[in-house]
Amino acid sequence: MIQENVSLKPFNTFGVEASARYFSEVNSVEELIETLKFSNAHSLPLLFIGGGSNILLTKDFEGLAIQLNQKGISEEIIDDNQVLVTAKVGENWHQFVMYCLDKNYGGLENLSLIPGNVGTSPMQNIGAYGTEIKDVFESCKVLNLETLEIEVFNLEQCKFGYRDSIFKQEGKGKYVILQVTFRLTRKDHKIDVEYGAIKSELENLGITNPTIQDVSKAVINIRQSKLPDPKVIGNAGSFFKNPTIALSQFETLKLKFENIPGYPNGDFVKVPAGWLIEQAGWKGKQIENVASHKLQALVIINATGNATGKEIFDFSTEIINSVKEKFGIELEREVNII
């Protein structure tokens, strides 16, 4: 069913007010195709909405917003140690991770409590604490928006990069993801506790030989301790990507900022954006309705609940300019700007 002039405030975790000229919630591929035929007939631009956790609406949308709500999880045992688990686009990401952990399927535990739905996970190649989607990705089923035919993309075809994929590059606006399949472990789990504060959190919990469930618990504790709940304070999680700079540039910066952290990878170094933002004086800083979170500078929040998308965007621009002036590094927004 196509609705007109619908508020998108309930459908974005920033909680900003913006409306869509047309809106439809779809629960099946058949409904989606019918909705797309309507948009094609009226030459409407499209906005696909999942969990709404990675978008910033800066204005009203003069097209058709489609809420992808298809649900369902299925499994295929491959062998003693491998299982393929498929989730449809509308499944909540964290609930899906918990489903897999309840079955003792390993591979997603470091990605616990990431907001959003399953369908957007390949678009961003979401990642946290040393794990990315590409590490466990098997394939995804998509709908070609031009032909309205279903296609399947494998790992290589998705062209995953850091918070990047074909769906953000040459495939942008050409496909909508319908379901994602992950290759997970059943018993010989690879436990990764080397990134971030996982190891120290496990020590706090008195755990020396962690299971995948223990790793998940540690990640959840860490995220809850420093990241605001979008249901309480409007936000979209990490607003910026961690920049990757040349090793030579990093070494030059190290001479001036001896405490600058970095994660080397060949001739390049990834620098934590949160550290850069904090050092530039933005942690906890508020301008009218918008602020950088007091515990994690990487997170921009709708501090009063009354911020507009434009206010949040302008606030992020000031952060970008400030960090560039101090460090010569230009931050890139991770959140999709609409």
GROMACS .gro file of C-alpha atoms in nm:
model
  338
    1MET     CA    1   0.000   0.000   0.000
    2ILE     CA    2   0.135   0.340  -0.101
    3GLN     CA    3   0.091   0.619   0.154
    4GLU     CA    4   0.140   0.991   0.090
    5ASN     CA    5   0.325   1.254   0.298
    6VAL     CA    6   0.450   1.021   0.570
    7SER     CA    7   0.684   1.130   0.852
    8LEU     CA    8   1.016   0.944   0.849
    9LYS     CA    9   1.099   1.037   1.210
   10PRO     CA   10   1.017   0.685   1.340
   11PHE     CA   11   1.234   0.532   1.068
   12ASN     CA   12   1.570   0.700   1.143
   13THR     CA   13   1.770   0.651   1.462
   14PHE     CA   14   1.874   1.018   1.471
   15GLY     CA   15   1.506   1.091   1.530
   16VAL     CA   16   1.506   1.390   1.295
   17GLU     CA   17   1.186   1.508   1.136
   18ALA     CA   18   1.156   1.470   0.761
   19SER     CA   19   0.875   1.345   0.543
   20ALA     CA   20   0.849   1.131   0.231
   21ARG     CA   21   0.614   1.224  -0.050
   22TYR     CA   22   0.528   0.854  -0.083
   23PHE     CA   23   0.592   0.567   0.156
   24SER     CA   24   0.543   0.191   0.146
   25GLU     CA   25   0.627  -0.094   0.382
   26VAL     CA   26   0.699  -0.417   0.196
   27ASN     CA   27   0.696  -0.766   0.349
   28SER     CA   28   0.776  -0.981   0.046
   29VAL     CA   29   0.961  -0.972  -0.285
   30GLU     CA   30   0.625  -0.964  -0.465
   31GLU     CA   31   0.516  -0.655  -0.271
   32LEU     CA   32   0.851  -0.493  -0.341
   33ILE     CA   33   0.821  -0.550  -0.716
   34GLU     CA   34   0.468  -0.406  -0.720
   35THR     CA   35   0.589  -0.101  -0.528
   36LEU     CA   36   0.877  -0.054  -0.770
   37LYS     CA   37   0.640  -0.068  -1.065
   38PHE     CA   38   0.451   0.222  -0.906
   39SER     CA   39   0.772   0.422  -0.869
   40ASN     CA   40   0.874   0.347  -1.228
   41ALA     CA   41   0.533   0.456  -1.358
   42HIS     CA   42   0.569   0.790  -1.177
   43SER     CA   43   0.947   0.830  -1.229
   44LEU     CA   44   1.006   0.861  -0.854
   45PRO     CA   45   1.346   0.859  -0.684
   46LEU     CA   46   1.379   0.577  -0.430
   47LEU     CA   47   1.493   0.563  -0.069
   48PHE     CA   48   1.526   0.218   0.087
   49ILE     CA   49   1.500   0.212   0.465
   50GLY     CA   50   1.619  -0.074   0.684
   51GLY     CA   51   1.680  -0.010   1.052
   52GLY     CA   52   1.738   0.359   0.979
   53SER     CA   53   2.065   0.350   1.173
   54ASN     CA   54   2.299   0.473   0.902
   55ILE     CA   55   2.114   0.762   0.740
   56LEU     CA   56   2.091   1.133   0.807
   57LEU     CA   57   1.782   1.297   0.658
   58THR     CA   58   1.871   1.660   0.587
   59LYS     CA   59   1.546   1.745   0.405
   60ASP     CA   60   1.212   1.602   0.298
   61PHE     CA   61   1.234   1.321   0.045
   62GLU     CA   62   1.045   1.399  -0.275
   63GLY     CA   63   1.014   1.040  -0.388
   64LEU     CA   64   0.913   0.695  -0.264
   65ALA     CA   65   1.059   0.569   0.064
   66ILE     CA   66   1.038   0.191   0.097
   67GLN     CA   67   1.062   0.020   0.436
   68LEU     CA   68   1.212  -0.326   0.375
   69ASN     CA   69   1.048  -0.552   0.630
   70GLN     CA   70   1.096  -0.903   0.487
   71LYS     CA   71   1.172  -1.149   0.771
   72GLY     CA   72   1.302  -1.504   0.794
   73ILE     CA   73   1.613  -1.708   0.882
   74SER     CA   74   1.716  -2.042   0.729
   75GLU     CA   75   2.014  -2.274   0.769
   76GLU     CA   76   2.208  -2.526   0.562
   77ILE     CA   77   2.460  -2.755   0.731
   78ILE     CA   78   2.769  -2.791   0.510
   79ASP     CA   79   2.983  -3.027   0.719
   80ASP     CA   80   3.084  -3.099   1.079
   81ASN     CA   81   3.223  -2.749   1.118
   82GLN     CA   82   3.043  -2.522   0.869
   83VAL     CA   83   2.691  -2.394   0.833
   84LEU     CA   84   2.534  -2.144   0.595
   85VAL     CA   85   2.286  -1.916   0.768
   86THR     CA   86   2.063  -1.692   0.556
   87ALA     CA   87   1.869  -1.395   0.691
   88LYS     CA   88   1.627  -1.176   0.501
   89VAL     CA   89   1.676  -0.802   0.470
   90GLY     CA   90   1.436  -0.695   0.748
   91GLU     CA   91   1.584  -0.906   1.027
   92ASN     CA   92   1.733  -0.696   1.309
   93TRP     CA   93   2.111  -0.738   1.302
   94HIS     CA   94   2.175  -0.786   1.674
   95GLN     CA   95   1.884  -1.026   1.712
   96PHE     CA   96   2.026  -1.225   1.419
   97VAL     CA   97   2.368  -1.238   1.588
   98MET     CA   98   2.201  -1.361   1.908
   99TYR     CA   99   2.014  -1.627   1.708
  100CYS     CA  100   2.344  -1.757   1.571
  101LEU     CA  101   2.513  -1.754   1.913
  102ASP     CA  102   2.221  -1.944   2.065
  103LYS     CA  103   2.292  -2.214   1.804
  104ASN     CA  104   2.665  -2.191   1.888
  105TYR     CA  105   2.745  -2.069   1.537
  106GLY     CA  106   3.068  -1.868   1.540
  107GLY     CA  107   3.190  -1.574   1.333
  108LEU     CA  108   2.955  -1.288   1.418
  109GLU     CA  109   3.021  -1.249   1.793
  110ASN     CA  110   3.252  -0.946   1.754
  111LEU     CA  111   2.971  -0.773   1.563
  112SER     CA  112   2.723  -0.787   1.852
  113LEU     CA  113   2.499  -0.488   1.926
  114ILE     CA  114   2.565  -0.308   1.597
  115PRO     CA  115   2.242  -0.120   1.517
  116GLY     CA  116   2.044  -0.173   1.196
  117ASN     CA  117   1.912  -0.461   0.991
  118VAL     CA  118   2.079  -0.752   0.811
  119GLY     CA  119   2.010  -0.610   0.465
  120THR     CA  120   2.240  -0.312   0.507
  121SER     CA  121   2.532  -0.512   0.649
  122PRO     CA  122   2.697  -0.589   0.311
  123MET     CA  123   2.649  -0.234   0.182
  124GLN     CA  124   2.875  -0.093   0.453
  125ASN     CA  125   3.081  -0.407   0.504
  126ILE     CA  126   3.001  -0.340   0.869
  127GLY     CA  127   3.277  -0.417   1.114
  128ALA     CA  128   3.387  -0.391   1.475
  129TYR     CA  129   3.659  -0.525   1.702
  130GLY     CA  130   3.869  -0.687   1.431
  131THR     CA  131   3.586  -0.848   1.232
  132GLU     CA  132   3.412  -0.737   0.912
  133ILE     CA  133   3.120  -0.883   0.716
  134LYS     CA  134   3.358  -0.993   0.440
  135ASP     CA  135   3.522  -1.237   0.685
  136VAL     CA  136   3.205  -1.449   0.709
  137PHE     CA  137   3.016  -1.349   0.394
  138GLU     CA  138   2.904  -1.621   0.154
  139SER     CA  139   2.661  -1.446  -0.083
  140CYS     CA  140   2.364  -1.213  -0.107
  141LYS     CA  141   2.051  -1.220  -0.314
  142VAL     CA  142   1.955  -0.887  -0.471
  143LEU     CA  143   1.685  -0.742  -0.692
  144ASN     CA  144   1.803  -0.561  -1.004
  145LEU     CA  145   1.604  -0.236  -1.000
  146GLU     CA  146   1.620  -0.197  -1.377
  147THR     CA  147   1.519  -0.548  -1.485
  148LEU     CA  148   1.329  -0.644  -1.164
  149GLU     CA  149   1.510  -0.978  -1.178
  150ILE     CA  150   1.680  -1.152  -0.886
  151GLU     CA  151   2.060  -1.191  -0.897
  152VAL     CA  152   2.317  -1.344  -0.661
  153PHE     CA  153   2.645  -1.175  -0.565
  154ASN     CA  154   2.935  -1.376  -0.422
  155LEU     CA  155   3.219  -1.246  -0.205
  156GLU     CA  156   3.440  -1.140  -0.495
  157GLN     CA  157   3.157  -0.966  -0.681
  158CYS     CA  158   3.072  -0.754  -0.376
  159LYS     CA  159   3.416  -0.585  -0.391
  160PHE     CA  160   3.430  -0.528  -0.017
  161GLY     CA  161   3.656  -0.258   0.121
  162TYR     CA  162   3.673  -0.064   0.446
  163ARG     CA  163   3.307   0.031   0.509
  164ASP     CA  164   3.263  -0.008   0.136
  165SER     CA  165   3.121  -0.242  -0.129
  166ILE     CA  166   2.997  -0.249  -0.486
  167PHE     CA  167   2.660  -0.134  -0.350
  168LYS     CA  168   2.812   0.200  -0.250
  169GLN     CA  169   3.015   0.237  -0.570
  170GLU     CA  170   2.923   0.129  -0.924
  171GLY     CA  171   2.620  -0.066  -0.802
  172LYS     CA  172   2.475   0.225  -0.603
  173GLY     CA  173   2.108   0.275  -0.686
  174LYS     CA  174   2.104  -0.032  -0.912
  175TYR     CA  175   2.021  -0.308  -0.665
  176VAL     CA  176   1.830  -0.371  -0.344
  177ILE     CA  177   1.951  -0.649  -0.115
  178LEU     CA  178   1.689  -0.914  -0.035
  179GLN     CA  179   1.881  -1.157   0.187
  180VAL     CA  180   2.235  -1.233   0.302
  181THR     CA  181   2.404  -1.570   0.358
  182PHE     CA  182   2.691  -1.614   0.605
  183ARG     CA  183   2.935  -1.905   0.636
  184LEU     CA  184   2.977  -1.969   1.009
  185THR     CA  185   3.155  -2.228   1.222
  186ARG     CA  186   2.981  -2.497   1.427
  187LYS     CA  187   3.263  -2.603   1.659
  188ASP     CA  188   3.618  -2.497   1.559
  189HIS     CA  189   3.555  -2.132   1.636
  190LYS     CA  190   3.819  -1.868   1.577
  191ILE     CA  191   3.819  -1.658   1.894
  192ASP     CA  192   3.942  -1.303   1.826
  193VAL     CA  193   4.000  -1.092   2.138
  194GLU     CA  194   4.300  -0.890   2.021
  195TYR     CA  195   4.120  -0.576   1.906
  196GLY     CA  196   4.014  -0.291   2.130
  197ALA     CA  197   3.923  -0.355   2.491
  198ILE     CA  198   3.784  -0.709   2.453
  199LYS     CA  199   4.074  -0.877   2.635
  200SER     CA  200   4.061  -0.643   2.934
  201GLU     CA  201   3.680  -0.670   2.952
  202LEU     CA  202   3.707  -1.050   2.959
  203GLU     CA  203   3.958  -1.015   3.243
  204ASN     CA  204   3.708  -0.794   3.427
  205LEU     CA  205   3.452  -1.071   3.383
  206GLY     CA  206   3.700  -1.327   3.520
  207ILE     CA  207   3.711  -1.520   3.192
  208THR     CA  208   4.045  -1.668   3.079
  209ASN     CA  209   3.927  -1.921   2.820
  210PRO     CA  210   3.647  -1.737   2.638
  211THR     CA  211   3.373  -1.889   2.427
  212ILE     CA  212   3.211  -1.704   2.137
  213GLN     CA  213   2.927  -1.619   2.377
  214ASP     CA  214   3.179  -1.468   2.620
  215VAL     CA  215   3.331  -1.255   2.342
  216SER     CA  216   2.982  -1.132   2.249
  217LYS     CA  217   2.909  -1.043   2.611
  218ALA     CA  218   3.236  -0.849   2.636
  219VAL     CA  219   3.161  -0.659   2.313
  220ILE     CA  220   2.810  -0.576   2.435
  221ASN     CA  221   2.946  -0.448   2.768
  222ILE     CA  222   3.204  -0.230   2.592
  223ARG     CA  223   2.954  -0.086   2.345
  224GLN     CA  224   2.695  -0.016   2.614
  225SER     CA  225   2.955   0.155   2.832
  226LYS     CA  226   3.051   0.414   2.573
  227LEU     CA  227   2.785   0.426   2.302
  228PRO     CA  228   2.444   0.590   2.355
  229ASP     CA  229   2.127   0.388   2.297
  230PRO     CA  230   1.950   0.536   1.988
  231LYS     CA  231   1.617   0.467   2.161
  232VAL     CA  232   1.721   0.713   2.433
  233ILE     CA  233   1.944   0.962   2.248
  234GLY     CA  234   1.918   1.003   1.871
  235ASN     CA  235   2.237   0.893   1.695
  236ALA     CA  236   2.365   0.673   1.413
  237GLY     CA  237   2.661   0.515   1.590
  238SER     CA  238   3.001   0.598   1.445
  239PHE     CA  239   2.948   0.903   1.226
  240PHE     CA  240   3.292   0.901   1.061
  241LYS     CA  241   3.519   0.636   0.910
  242ASN     CA  242   3.861   0.581   1.065
  243PRO     CA  243   4.092   0.749   0.812
  244THR     CA  244   4.378   0.560   0.646
  245ILE     CA  245   4.685   0.771   0.576
  246ALA     CA  246   5.028   0.710   0.427
  247LEU     CA  247   5.290   0.573   0.666
  248SER     CA  248   5.514   0.870   0.586
  249GLN     CA  249   5.237   1.113   0.686
  250PHE     CA  250   5.177   0.920   1.007
  251GLU     CA  251   5.547   0.931   1.096
  252THR     CA  252   5.550   1.307   1.039
  253LEU     CA  253   5.244   1.351   1.262
  254LYS     CA  254   5.411   1.132   1.527
  255LEU     CA  255   5.689   1.389   1.561
  256LYS     CA  256   5.435   1.654   1.663
  257PHE     CA  257   5.172   1.434   1.831
  258GLU     CA  258   5.374   1.156   1.996
  259ASN     CA  259   5.066   0.986   2.144
  260ILE     CA  260   4.879   0.955   1.814
  261PRO     CA  261   4.756   0.594   1.783
  262GLY     CA  262   4.777   0.403   1.457
  263TYR     CA  263   4.724   0.058   1.313
  264PRO     CA  264   4.982  -0.011   1.038
  265ASN     CA  265   4.891  -0.202   0.723
  266GLY     CA  266   5.177  -0.207   0.477
  267ASP     CA  267   5.253   0.145   0.358
  268PHE     CA  268   4.941   0.281   0.525
  269VAL     CA  269   4.820   0.343   0.879
  270LYS     CA  270   4.462   0.353   1.006
  271VAL     CA  271   4.413   0.629   1.262
  272PRO     CA  272   4.117   0.625   1.505
  273ALA     CA  273   3.881   0.907   1.408
  274GLY     CA  274   3.753   0.929   1.765
  275TRP     CA  275   4.102   1.019   1.891
  276LEU     CA  276   4.146   1.287   1.626
  277ILE     CA  277   3.806   1.441   1.705
  278GLU     CA  278   3.873   1.436   2.078
  279GLN     CA  279   4.217   1.597   2.036
  280ALA     CA  280   4.056   1.867   1.823
  281GLY     CA  281   3.841   1.956   2.124
  282TRP     CA  282   3.505   1.814   2.020
  283LYS     CA  283   3.441   1.539   2.273
  284GLY     CA  284   3.126   1.631   2.466
  285LYS     CA  285   3.097   1.966   2.287
  286GLN     CA  286   2.744   2.086   2.212
  287ILE     CA  287   2.620   2.352   1.970
  288GLU     CA  288   2.251   2.423   2.018
  289ASN     CA  289   2.069   2.090   1.953
  290VAL     CA  290   2.370   1.881   1.845
  291ALA     CA  291   2.667   1.740   2.034
  292SER     CA  292   2.959   1.502   2.016
  293HIS     CA  293   2.896   1.230   2.274
  294LYS     CA  294   3.074   1.281   2.607
  295LEU     CA  295   3.205   0.922   2.616
  296GLN     CA  296   3.278   0.865   2.246
  297ALA     CA  297   3.370   1.161   2.027
  298LEU     CA  298   3.307   0.955   1.712
  299VAL     CA  299   2.933   0.960   1.784
  300ILE     CA  300   2.725   1.269   1.702
  301ILE     CA  301   2.400   1.292   1.897
  302ASN     CA  302   2.066   1.469   1.866
  303ALA     CA  303   2.126   1.613   2.213
  304THR     CA  304   1.791   1.782   2.269
  305GLY     CA  305   1.581   1.560   2.047
  306ASN     CA  306   1.493   1.865   1.839
  307ALA     CA  307   1.787   1.877   1.599
  308THR     CA  308   1.726   1.900   1.227
  309GLY     CA  309   1.925   1.691   0.982
  310LYS     CA  310   2.087   2.005   0.849
  311GLU     CA  311   2.204   2.104   1.198
  312ILE     CA  312   2.366   1.762   1.243
  313PHE     CA  313   2.526   1.780   0.898
  314ASP     CA  314   2.663   2.130   0.966
  315PHE     CA  315   2.800   2.014   1.302
  316SER     CA  316   2.981   1.726   1.130
  317THR     CA  317   3.126   1.969   0.875
  318GLU     CA  318   3.274   2.179   1.156
  319ILE     CA  319   3.437   1.867   1.301
  320ILE     CA  320   3.582   1.775   0.960
  321ASN     CA  321   3.725   2.125   0.914
  322SER     CA  322   3.867   2.131   1.266
  323VAL     CA  323   4.043   1.794   1.236
  324LYS     CA  324   4.181   1.883   0.893
  325GLU     CA  325   4.320   2.211   1.024
  326LYS     CA  326   4.491   2.043   1.322
  327PHE     CA  327   4.616   1.719   1.166
  328GLY     CA  328   4.591   1.762   0.788
  329ILE     CA  329   4.358   1.461   0.776
  330GLU     CA  330   4.016   1.486   0.612
  331LEU     CA  331   3.754   1.274   0.781
  332GLU     CA  332   3.492   1.097   0.571
  333ARG     CA  333   3.135   1.052   0.686
  334GLU     CA  334   3.029   0.689   0.738
  335VAL     CA  335   2.662   0.785   0.762
  336ASN     CA  336   2.467   0.816   0.436
  337ILE     CA  337   2.347   1.171   0.379
  338ILE     CA  338   2.001   1.205   0.224
   0.00000   0.00000   0.00000
